[in-house]
Short mmCIF file of C-alpha atoms and ligand atoms in Angstrom, two decimals:
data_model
loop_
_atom_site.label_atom_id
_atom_site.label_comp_id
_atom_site.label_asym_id
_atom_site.label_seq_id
_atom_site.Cartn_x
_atom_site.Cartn_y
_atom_site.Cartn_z
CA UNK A 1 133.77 -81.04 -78.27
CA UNK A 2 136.84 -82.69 -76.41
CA UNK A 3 138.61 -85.74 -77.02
CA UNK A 4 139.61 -86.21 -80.23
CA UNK A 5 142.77 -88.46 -80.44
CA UNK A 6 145.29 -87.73 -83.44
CA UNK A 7 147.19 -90.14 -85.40
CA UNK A 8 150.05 -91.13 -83.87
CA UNK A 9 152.45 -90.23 -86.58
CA UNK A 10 150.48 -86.46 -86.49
CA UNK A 11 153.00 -83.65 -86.49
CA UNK A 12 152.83 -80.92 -84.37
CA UNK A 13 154.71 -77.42 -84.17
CA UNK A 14 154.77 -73.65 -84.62
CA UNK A 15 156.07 -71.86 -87.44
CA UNK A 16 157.98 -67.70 -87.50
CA UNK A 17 159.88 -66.42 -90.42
CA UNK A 18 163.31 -64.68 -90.31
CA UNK A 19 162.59 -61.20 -91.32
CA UNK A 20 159.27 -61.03 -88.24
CA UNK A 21 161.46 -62.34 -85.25
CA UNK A 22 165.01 -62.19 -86.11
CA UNK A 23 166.33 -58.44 -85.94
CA UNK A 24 169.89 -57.48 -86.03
CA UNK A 25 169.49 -56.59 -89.81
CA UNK A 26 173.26 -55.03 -90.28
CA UNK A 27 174.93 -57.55 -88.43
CA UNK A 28 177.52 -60.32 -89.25
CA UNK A 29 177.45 -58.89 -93.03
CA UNK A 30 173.59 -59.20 -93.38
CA UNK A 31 172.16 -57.58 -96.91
CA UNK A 32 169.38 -55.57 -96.97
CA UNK A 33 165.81 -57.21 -97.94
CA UNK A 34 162.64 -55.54 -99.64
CA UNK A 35 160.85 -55.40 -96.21
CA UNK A 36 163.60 -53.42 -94.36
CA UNK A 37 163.21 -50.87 -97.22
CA UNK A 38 159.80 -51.15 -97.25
CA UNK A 39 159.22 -50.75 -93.31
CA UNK A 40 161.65 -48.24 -93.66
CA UNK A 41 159.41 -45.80 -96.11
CA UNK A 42 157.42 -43.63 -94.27
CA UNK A 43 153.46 -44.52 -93.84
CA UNK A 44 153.99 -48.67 -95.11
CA UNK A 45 153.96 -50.02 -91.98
CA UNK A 46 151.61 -49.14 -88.46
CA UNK A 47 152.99 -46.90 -86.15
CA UNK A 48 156.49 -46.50 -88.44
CA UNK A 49 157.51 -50.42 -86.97
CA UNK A 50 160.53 -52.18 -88.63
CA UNK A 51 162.12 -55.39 -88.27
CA UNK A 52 165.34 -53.90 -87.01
CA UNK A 53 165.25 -55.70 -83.67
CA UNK A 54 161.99 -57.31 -83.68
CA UNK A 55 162.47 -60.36 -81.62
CA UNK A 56 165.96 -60.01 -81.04
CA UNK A 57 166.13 -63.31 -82.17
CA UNK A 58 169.24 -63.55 -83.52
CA UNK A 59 170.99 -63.25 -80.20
CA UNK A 60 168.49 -64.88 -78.22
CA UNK A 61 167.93 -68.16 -80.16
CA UNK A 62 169.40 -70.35 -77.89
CA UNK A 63 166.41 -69.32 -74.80
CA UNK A 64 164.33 -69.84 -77.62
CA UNK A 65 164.95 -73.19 -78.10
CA UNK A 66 164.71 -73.29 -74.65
CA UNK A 67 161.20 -71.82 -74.76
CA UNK A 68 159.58 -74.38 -77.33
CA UNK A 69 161.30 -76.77 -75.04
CA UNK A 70 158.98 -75.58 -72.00
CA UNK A 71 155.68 -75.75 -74.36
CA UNK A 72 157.05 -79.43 -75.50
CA UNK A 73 157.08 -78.65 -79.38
CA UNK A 74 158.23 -81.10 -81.51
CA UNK A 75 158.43 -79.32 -84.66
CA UNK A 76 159.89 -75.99 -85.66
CA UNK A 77 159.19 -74.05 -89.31
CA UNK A 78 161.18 -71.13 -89.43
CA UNK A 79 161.99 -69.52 -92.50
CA UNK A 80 166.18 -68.90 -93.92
CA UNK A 81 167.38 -64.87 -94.37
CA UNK A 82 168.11 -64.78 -97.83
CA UNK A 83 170.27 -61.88 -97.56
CA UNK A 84 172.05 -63.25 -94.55
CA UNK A 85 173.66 -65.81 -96.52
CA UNK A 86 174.10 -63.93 -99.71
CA UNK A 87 173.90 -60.55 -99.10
CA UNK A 88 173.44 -59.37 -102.77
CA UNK A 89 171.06 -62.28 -103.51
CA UNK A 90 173.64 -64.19 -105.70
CA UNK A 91 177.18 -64.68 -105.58
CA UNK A 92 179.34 -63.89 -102.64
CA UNK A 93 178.57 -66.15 -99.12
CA UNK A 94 178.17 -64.80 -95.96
CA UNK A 95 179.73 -67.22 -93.55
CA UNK A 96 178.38 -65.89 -90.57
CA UNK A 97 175.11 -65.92 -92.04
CA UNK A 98 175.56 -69.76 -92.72
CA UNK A 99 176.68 -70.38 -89.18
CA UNK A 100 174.23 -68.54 -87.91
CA UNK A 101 171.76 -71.48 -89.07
CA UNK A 102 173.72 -74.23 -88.53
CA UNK A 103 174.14 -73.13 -84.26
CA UNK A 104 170.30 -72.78 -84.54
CA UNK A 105 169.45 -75.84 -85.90
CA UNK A 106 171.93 -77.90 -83.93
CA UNK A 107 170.44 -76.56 -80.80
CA UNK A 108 167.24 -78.26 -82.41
CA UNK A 109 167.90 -81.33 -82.74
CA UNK A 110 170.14 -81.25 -78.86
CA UNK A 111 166.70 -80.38 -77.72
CA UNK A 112 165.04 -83.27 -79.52
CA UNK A 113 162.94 -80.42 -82.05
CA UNK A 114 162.77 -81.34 -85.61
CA UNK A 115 163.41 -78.21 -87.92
CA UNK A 116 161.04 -77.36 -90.84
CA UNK A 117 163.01 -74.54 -93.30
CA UNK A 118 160.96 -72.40 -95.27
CA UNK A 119 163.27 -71.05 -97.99
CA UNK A 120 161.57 -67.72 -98.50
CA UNK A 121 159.28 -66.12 -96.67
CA UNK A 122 159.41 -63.17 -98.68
CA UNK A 123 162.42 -61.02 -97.81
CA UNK A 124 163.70 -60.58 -101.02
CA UNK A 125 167.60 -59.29 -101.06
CA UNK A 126 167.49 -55.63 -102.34
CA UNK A 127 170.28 -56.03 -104.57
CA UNK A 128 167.81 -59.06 -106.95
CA UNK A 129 165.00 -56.32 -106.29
CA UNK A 130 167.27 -53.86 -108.18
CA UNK A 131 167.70 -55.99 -110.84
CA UNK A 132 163.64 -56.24 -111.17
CA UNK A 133 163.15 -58.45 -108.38
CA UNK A 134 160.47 -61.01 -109.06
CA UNK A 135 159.25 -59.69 -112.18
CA UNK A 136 162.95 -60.57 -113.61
CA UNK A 137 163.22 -64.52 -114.35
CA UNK A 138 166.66 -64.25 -113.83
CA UNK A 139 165.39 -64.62 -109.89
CA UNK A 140 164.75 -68.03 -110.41
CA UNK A 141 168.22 -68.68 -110.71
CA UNK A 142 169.27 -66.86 -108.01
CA UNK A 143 166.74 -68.66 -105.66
CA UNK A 144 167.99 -71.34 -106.88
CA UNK A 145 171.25 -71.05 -106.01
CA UNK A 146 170.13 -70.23 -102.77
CA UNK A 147 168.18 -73.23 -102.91
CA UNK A 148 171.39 -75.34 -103.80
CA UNK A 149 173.93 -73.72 -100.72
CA UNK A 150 171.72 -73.80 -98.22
CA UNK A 151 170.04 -77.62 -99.35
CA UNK A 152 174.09 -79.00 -99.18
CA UNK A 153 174.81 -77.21 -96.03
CA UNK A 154 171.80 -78.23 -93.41
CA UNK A 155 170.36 -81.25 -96.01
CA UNK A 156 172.27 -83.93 -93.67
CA UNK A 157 170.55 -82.77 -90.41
CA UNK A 158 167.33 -80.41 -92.02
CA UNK A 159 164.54 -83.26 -93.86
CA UNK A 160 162.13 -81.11 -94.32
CA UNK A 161 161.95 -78.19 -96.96
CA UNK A 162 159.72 -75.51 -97.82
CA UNK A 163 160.46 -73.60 -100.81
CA UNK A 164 158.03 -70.79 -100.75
CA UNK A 165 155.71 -69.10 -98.14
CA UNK A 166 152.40 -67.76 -99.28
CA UNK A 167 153.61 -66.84 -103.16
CA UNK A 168 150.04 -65.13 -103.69
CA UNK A 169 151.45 -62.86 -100.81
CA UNK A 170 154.60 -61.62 -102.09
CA UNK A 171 152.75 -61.51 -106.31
CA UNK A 172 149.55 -59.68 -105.34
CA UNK A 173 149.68 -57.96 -101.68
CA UNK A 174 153.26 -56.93 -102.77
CA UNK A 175 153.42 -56.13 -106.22
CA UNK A 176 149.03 -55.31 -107.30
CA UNK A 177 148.06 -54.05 -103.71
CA UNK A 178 150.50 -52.61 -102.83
CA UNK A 179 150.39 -53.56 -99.02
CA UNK A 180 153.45 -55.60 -98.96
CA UNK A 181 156.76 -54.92 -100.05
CA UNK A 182 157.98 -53.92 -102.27
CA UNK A 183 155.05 -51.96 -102.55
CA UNK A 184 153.46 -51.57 -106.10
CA UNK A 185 150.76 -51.33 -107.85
CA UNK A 186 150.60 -53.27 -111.13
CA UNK A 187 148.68 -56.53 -112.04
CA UNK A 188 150.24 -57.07 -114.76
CA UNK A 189 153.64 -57.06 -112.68
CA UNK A 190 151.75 -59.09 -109.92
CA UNK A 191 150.92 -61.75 -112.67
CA UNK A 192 154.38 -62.38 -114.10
CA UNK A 193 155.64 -62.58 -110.41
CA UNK A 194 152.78 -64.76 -110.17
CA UNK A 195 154.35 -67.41 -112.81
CA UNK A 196 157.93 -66.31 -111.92
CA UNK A 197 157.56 -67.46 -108.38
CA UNK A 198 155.73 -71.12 -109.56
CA UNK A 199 158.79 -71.38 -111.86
CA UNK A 200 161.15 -70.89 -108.74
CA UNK A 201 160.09 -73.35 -106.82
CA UNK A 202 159.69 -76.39 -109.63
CA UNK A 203 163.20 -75.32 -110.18
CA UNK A 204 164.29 -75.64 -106.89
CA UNK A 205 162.82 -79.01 -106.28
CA UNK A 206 165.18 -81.17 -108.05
CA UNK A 207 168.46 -79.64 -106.34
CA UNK A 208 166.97 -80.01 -102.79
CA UNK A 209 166.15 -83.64 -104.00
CA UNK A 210 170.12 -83.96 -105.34
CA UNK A 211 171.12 -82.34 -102.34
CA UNK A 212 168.58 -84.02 -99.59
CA UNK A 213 167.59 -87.49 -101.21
CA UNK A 214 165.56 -88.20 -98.19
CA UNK A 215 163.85 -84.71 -98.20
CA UNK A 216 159.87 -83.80 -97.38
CA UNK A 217 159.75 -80.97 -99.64
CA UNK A 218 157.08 -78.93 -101.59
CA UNK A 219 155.78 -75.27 -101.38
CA UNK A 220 153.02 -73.71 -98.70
CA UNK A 221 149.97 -72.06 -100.27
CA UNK A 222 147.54 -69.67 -98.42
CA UNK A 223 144.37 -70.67 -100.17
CA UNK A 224 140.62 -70.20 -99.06
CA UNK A 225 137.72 -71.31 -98.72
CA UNK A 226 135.46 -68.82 -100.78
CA UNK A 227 131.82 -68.81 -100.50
CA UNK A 228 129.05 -66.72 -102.16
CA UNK A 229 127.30 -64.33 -100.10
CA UNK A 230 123.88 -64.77 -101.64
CA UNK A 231 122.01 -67.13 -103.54
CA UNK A 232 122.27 -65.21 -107.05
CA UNK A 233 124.32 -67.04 -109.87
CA UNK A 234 126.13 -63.39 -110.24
CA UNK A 235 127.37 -64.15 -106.53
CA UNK A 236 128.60 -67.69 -107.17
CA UNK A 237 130.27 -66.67 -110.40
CA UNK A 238 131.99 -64.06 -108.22
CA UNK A 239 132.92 -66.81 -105.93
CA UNK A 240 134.47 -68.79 -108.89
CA UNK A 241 136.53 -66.04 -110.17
CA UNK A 242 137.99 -65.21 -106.90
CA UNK A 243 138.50 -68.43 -106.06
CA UNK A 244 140.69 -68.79 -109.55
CA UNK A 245 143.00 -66.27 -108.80
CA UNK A 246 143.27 -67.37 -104.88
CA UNK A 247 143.62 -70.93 -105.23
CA UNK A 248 143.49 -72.70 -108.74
CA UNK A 249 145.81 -70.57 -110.07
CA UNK A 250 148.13 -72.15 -108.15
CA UNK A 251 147.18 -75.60 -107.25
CA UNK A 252 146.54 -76.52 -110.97
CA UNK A 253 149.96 -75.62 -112.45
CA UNK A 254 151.57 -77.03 -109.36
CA UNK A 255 148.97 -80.49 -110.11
CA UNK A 256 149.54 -80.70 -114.14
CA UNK A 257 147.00 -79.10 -115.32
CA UNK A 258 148.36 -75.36 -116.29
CA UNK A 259 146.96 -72.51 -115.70
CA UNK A 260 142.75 -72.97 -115.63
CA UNK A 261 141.23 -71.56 -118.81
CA UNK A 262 139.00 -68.85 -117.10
CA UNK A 263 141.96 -67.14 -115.23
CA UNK A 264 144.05 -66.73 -118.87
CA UNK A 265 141.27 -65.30 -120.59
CA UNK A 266 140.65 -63.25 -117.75
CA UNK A 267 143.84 -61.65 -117.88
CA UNK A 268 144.10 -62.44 -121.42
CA UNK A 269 146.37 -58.76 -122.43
CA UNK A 270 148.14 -58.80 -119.47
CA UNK A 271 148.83 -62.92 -119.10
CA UNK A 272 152.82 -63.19 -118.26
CA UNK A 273 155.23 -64.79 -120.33
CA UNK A 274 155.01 -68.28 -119.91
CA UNK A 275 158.44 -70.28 -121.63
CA UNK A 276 157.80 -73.50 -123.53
CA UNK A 277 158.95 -75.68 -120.38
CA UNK A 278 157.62 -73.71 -117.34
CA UNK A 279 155.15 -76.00 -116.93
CA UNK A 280 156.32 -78.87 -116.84
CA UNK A 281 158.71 -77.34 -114.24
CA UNK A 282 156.30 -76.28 -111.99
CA UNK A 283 154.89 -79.75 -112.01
CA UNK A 284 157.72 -80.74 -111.00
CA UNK A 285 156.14 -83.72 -108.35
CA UNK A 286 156.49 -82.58 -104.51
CA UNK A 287 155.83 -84.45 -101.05
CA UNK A 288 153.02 -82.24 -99.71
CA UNK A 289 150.95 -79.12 -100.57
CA UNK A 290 151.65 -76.91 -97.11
CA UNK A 291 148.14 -74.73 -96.37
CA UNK A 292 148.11 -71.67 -94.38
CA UNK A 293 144.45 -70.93 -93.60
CA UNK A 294 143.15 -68.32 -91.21
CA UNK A 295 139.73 -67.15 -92.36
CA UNK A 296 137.25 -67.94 -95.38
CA UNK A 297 136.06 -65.05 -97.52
CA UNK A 298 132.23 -64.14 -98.74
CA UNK A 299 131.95 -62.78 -101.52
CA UNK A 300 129.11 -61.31 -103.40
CA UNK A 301 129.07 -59.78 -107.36
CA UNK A 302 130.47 -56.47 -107.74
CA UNK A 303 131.49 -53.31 -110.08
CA UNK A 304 135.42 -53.73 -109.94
CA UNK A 305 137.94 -55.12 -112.11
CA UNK A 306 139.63 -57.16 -112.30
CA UNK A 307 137.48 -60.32 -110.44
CA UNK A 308 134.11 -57.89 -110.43
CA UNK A 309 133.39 -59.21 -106.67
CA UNK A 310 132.86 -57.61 -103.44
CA UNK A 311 134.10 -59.23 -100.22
CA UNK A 312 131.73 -59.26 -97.31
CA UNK A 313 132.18 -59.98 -93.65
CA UNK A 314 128.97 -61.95 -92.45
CA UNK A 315 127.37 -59.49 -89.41
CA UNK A 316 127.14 -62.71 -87.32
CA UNK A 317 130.61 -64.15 -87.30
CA UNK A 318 133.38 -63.24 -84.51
CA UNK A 319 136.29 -61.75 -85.54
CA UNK A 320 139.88 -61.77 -84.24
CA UNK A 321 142.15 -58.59 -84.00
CA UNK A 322 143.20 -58.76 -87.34
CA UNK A 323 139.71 -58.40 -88.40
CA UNK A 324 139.24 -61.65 -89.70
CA UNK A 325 136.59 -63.28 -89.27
CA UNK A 326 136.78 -66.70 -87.63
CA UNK A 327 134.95 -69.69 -89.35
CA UNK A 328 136.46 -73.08 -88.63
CA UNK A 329 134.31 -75.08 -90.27
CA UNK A 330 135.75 -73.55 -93.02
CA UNK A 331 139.34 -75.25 -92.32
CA UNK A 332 137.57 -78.69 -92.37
CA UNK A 333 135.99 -77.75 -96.31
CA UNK A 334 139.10 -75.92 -97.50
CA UNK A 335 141.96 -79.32 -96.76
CA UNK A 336 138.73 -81.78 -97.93
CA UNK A 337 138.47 -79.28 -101.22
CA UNK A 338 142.09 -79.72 -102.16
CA UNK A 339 141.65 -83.16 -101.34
CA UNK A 340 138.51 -83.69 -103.54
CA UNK A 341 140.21 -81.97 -106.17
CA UNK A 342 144.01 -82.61 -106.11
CA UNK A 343 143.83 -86.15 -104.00
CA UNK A 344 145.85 -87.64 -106.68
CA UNK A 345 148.77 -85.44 -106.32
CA UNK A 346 149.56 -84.69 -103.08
CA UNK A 347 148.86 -87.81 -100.67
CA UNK A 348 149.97 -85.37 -97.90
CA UNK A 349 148.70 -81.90 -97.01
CA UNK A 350 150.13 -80.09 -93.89
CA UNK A 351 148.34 -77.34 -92.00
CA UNK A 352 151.82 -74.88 -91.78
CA UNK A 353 149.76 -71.69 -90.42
CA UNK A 354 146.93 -70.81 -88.60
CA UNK A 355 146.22 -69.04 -85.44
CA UNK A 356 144.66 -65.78 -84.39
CA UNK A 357 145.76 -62.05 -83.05
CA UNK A 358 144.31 -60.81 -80.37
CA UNK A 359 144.51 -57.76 -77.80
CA UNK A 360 146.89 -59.43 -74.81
CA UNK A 361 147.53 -58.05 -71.97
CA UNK A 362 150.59 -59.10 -69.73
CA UNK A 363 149.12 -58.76 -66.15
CA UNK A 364 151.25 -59.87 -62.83
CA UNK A 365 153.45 -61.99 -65.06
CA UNK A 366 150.62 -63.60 -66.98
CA UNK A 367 148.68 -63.21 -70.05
CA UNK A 368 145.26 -65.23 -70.24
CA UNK A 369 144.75 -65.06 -73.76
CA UNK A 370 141.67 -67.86 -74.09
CA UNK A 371 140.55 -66.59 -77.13
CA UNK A 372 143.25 -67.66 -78.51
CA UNK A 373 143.06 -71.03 -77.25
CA UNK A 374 139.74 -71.58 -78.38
CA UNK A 375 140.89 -70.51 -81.60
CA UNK A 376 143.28 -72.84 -82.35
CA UNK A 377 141.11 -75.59 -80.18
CA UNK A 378 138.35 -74.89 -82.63
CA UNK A 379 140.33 -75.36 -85.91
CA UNK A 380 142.22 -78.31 -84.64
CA UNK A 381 138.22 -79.91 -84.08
CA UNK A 382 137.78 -78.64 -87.63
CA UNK A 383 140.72 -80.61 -89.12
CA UNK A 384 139.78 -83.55 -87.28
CA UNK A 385 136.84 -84.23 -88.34
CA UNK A 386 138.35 -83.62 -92.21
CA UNK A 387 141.17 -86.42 -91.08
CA UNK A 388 138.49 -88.30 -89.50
CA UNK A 389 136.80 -88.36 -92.89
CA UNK A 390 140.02 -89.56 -94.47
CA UNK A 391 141.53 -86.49 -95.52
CA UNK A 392 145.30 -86.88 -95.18
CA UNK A 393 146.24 -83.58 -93.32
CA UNK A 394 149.31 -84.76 -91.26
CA UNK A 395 150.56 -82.08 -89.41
CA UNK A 396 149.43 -78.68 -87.82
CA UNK A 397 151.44 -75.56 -87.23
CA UNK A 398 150.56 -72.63 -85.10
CA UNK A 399 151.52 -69.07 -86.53
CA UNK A 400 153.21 -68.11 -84.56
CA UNK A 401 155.73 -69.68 -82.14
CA UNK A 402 156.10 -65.73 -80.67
CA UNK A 403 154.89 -62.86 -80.38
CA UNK A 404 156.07 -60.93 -83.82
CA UNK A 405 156.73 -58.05 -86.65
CA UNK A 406 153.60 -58.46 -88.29
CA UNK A 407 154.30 -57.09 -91.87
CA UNK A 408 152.33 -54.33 -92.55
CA UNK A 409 150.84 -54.02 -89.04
CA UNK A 410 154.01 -53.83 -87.20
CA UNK A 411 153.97 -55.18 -83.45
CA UNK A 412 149.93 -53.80 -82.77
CA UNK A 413 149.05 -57.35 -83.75
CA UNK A 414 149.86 -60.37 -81.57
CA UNK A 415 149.67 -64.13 -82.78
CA UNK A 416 151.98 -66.02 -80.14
CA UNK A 417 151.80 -68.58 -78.28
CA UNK A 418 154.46 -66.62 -76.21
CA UNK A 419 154.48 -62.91 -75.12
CA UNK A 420 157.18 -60.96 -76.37
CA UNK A 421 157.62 -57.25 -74.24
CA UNK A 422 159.56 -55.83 -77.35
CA UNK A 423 161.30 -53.09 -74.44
CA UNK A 424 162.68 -55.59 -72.78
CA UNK A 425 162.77 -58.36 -74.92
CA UNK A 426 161.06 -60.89 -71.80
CA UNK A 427 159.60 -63.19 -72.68
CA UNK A 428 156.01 -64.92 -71.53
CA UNK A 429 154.62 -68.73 -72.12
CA UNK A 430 150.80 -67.28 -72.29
CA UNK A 431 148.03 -69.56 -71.55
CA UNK A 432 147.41 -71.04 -75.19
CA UNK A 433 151.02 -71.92 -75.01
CA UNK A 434 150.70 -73.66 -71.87
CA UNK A 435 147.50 -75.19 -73.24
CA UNK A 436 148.71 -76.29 -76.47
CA UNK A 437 151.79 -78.19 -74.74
CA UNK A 438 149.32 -80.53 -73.28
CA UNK A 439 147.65 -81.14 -76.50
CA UNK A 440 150.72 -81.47 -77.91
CA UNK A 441 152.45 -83.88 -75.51
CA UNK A 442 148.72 -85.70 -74.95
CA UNK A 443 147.83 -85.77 -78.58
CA UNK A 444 144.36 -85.23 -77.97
CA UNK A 445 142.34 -82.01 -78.24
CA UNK A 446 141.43 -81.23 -74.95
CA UNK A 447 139.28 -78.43 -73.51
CA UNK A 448 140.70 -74.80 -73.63
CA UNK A 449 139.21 -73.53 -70.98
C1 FCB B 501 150.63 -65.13 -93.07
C2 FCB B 501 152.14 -65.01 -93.11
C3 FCB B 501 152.78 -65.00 -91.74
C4 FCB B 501 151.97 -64.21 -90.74
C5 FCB B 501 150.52 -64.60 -90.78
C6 FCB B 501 149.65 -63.86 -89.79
O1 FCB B 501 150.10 -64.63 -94.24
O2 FCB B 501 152.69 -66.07 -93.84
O3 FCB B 501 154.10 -64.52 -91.88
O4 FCB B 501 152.19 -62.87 -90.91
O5 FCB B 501 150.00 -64.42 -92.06
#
């Protein structure tokens, strides 16, 4: 299908985080984050990758900028280095850190792009992880004084705020799977940083409102669709349970409605410490609920606790290099889910991720990555049709701008819209990029190939 015309008002862009393209991680007084001690430790991340130089972004922001300019994007989300402002988490400023920003978002705006900040996308300053990172409450403050320098700083020329990327990330791949920094292996940690993290970010709404009256703020999920492999009542029940730890446990604290009754008894022993206020803080009202979606999940009843479910990968479906599978239909009933169910709250929902890794090849100055293309082509169909049917998704960014470190797979995995040759740091517009300009600058799907 072809065709489909967007609202007018429908925001388009691509999205990286600091700690994935920036590199130059001891320069200009830079602290050191969770993930360059965690890519650091031998056997955490494929082939022994860090983000030392990644992207080399930090020098090369300004071609950058020029880049996006040649693919016509309108909308940037990139995501602040905590430790590059204050490089023991609280206290002391960097400067240079702080300027480093303010040159990138100025070149922005010259260039007629509109910047998106994500607060945190998950590298944590070592010196708060030393101090018990997210498990200790006292990093709510601290994020919030982050929060409160950077918010006064860019707030006259930055509008739109993200305070948190992908929270179930950085409580349960990082601190119960172990997959993500900082690396453990504890649920009961996972749940407090679970709660900890909510509590951040209701805190840190009302200073970015002080700070940014006119802000478009609120925090960016990764929830899924889940659905149950089989027909049993055992599989759906599966399906409920991981869907409560996925997505409700989130989205109802964030909508008013605490934390849903089956997760707590769940986790009854282990439940975190919840303070007689947190919940109204979390509450705390926001401008949009930001989704990251990339693939649904099947799940069927299983033997292991915690959830007792098995996930499944349906023979039938494609899959992308990640080994995802790739199910766009299930974009159009995740955003119409969270508006069924939380239409009430948040008025706006914006698509901040999604996009797909596959195997590129650069060959005589060109890399003809369709797949990708169709990818993104087929999701954007998917969210139409949810708009279409009066869903109030509003914007759509790819993941990812560039080529990138990506986390726990180092550089094997490529999701960009442009080819990054990490030797020589060149850079390539492949053909989704080209591809998604046109949509972009048309504001119609068209055709990927
Ligand atoms: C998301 C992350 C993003 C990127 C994509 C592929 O979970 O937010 O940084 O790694 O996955």
């Amino acid at each position: 299908m072809a065709g489909e015309v967007f609202p007018d008002d429908f925001v388009w862009g691509a999205a990286t985080a600091s700690y994935q393209i920036e590199g130059a991680v001891r320069e200009d007084g830079r602290g050191s984050s969770i993930w360059d001690v965690f890519s650091h430790t031998p056997g955490k991340v494929a082939n022994g990758d860090t983000g030392d130089f990644a992207c080399d972004h930090y020098h090369r922001w300004r071609d950058d900028v020029g880049l996006m300019r040649d693919i016509a994007l309108p909308n940037y989300r990139f995501s602040l280095s905590w430790p590059r402002i204050l490089p023991l988490g609280t206290g002391r400023i960097e400067q240079k850190g702080l300027d480093f920003y303010d040159r990138l978002i100025e070149e922005l705006l010259e260039n007629g792009i509109e910047p998106w900040v994500t607060l945190h996308h998950w590298d944590l300053p070592s010196a708060l992880y030393d101090q018990g990172g997210w498990v200790n409450r006292d990093t709510c403050a601290a994020f919030v004084e982050f929060t409160d320098i950077v918010t006064r700083r860019y707030g006259d020329r930055v509008k739109h705020w993200i305070t948190l990327n992908e929270p179930w990330c950085s409580a349960f791949l990082g601190y119960v799977h172990g997959i993500h920094a900082p690396g453990h292996t504890n649920l009961k940690e996972g749940l407090q940083v679970m709660h900890h993290l909510l509590l951040a970010h209701g805190l840190a709404m009302p200073v970015i409102r002080a700070n940014v009256p006119d802000a478009d703020a609120g925090i960016c999920l990764n929830p899924t669709t889940f659905y149950p492999y089989g027909d049993s009542q055992e599989d759906l029940d599966a399906a409920i349970r991981e869907d409560g730890l996925r997505n409700r446990v989130w989205l109802d604290p964030l909508a008013a409605r605490g934390y849903p009754d089956d997760m707590v008894d769940l986790f009854r022993e282990i439940w975190p410490e919840v303070g007689p206020d947190d919940l109204e803080i979390i509450a705390t009202p926001s401008d949009f609920i930001g989704v990251n979606f990339y693939n649904p999940t099947y799940v069927e009843a299983g033997n292991e606790p915690p959830l007792f479910s098995r996930k499944i990968d349906p023979p039938n479906l494609p899959r992308t290099d990640m080994g995802w599978i790739v199910e766009p239909s299930a974009l159009t009933d995740l955003v119409t889910r969270i508006h069924t169910d939380y239409g009430e709250i948040w008025t706006k929902q914006y698509i901040f991720e999604n996009g797909a890794a596959y195997d590129d090849r650069l060959v005589h100055g060109k890399v003809d990555d369709r797949q990708r293309a169709r990818y993104i082509h087929d999701h954007l169909a998917a969210l139409y049709k949810a708009i279409d049917d009066g869903v109030p998704v509003k914007g759509y960014f790819v993941w990812s701008l560039m080529d990138n470190f990506e986390w726990a797979e180092g550089y094997a995995r490529r999701f960009g819209l442009i080819y990054v040759d990490y030797k020589t740091q060149q850079r390539t517009i492949k053909r989704s990029g080209r591809w998604y300009a046109e949509v972009v600058s048309g504001n119609e799907l068209i055709a990927p190939d």
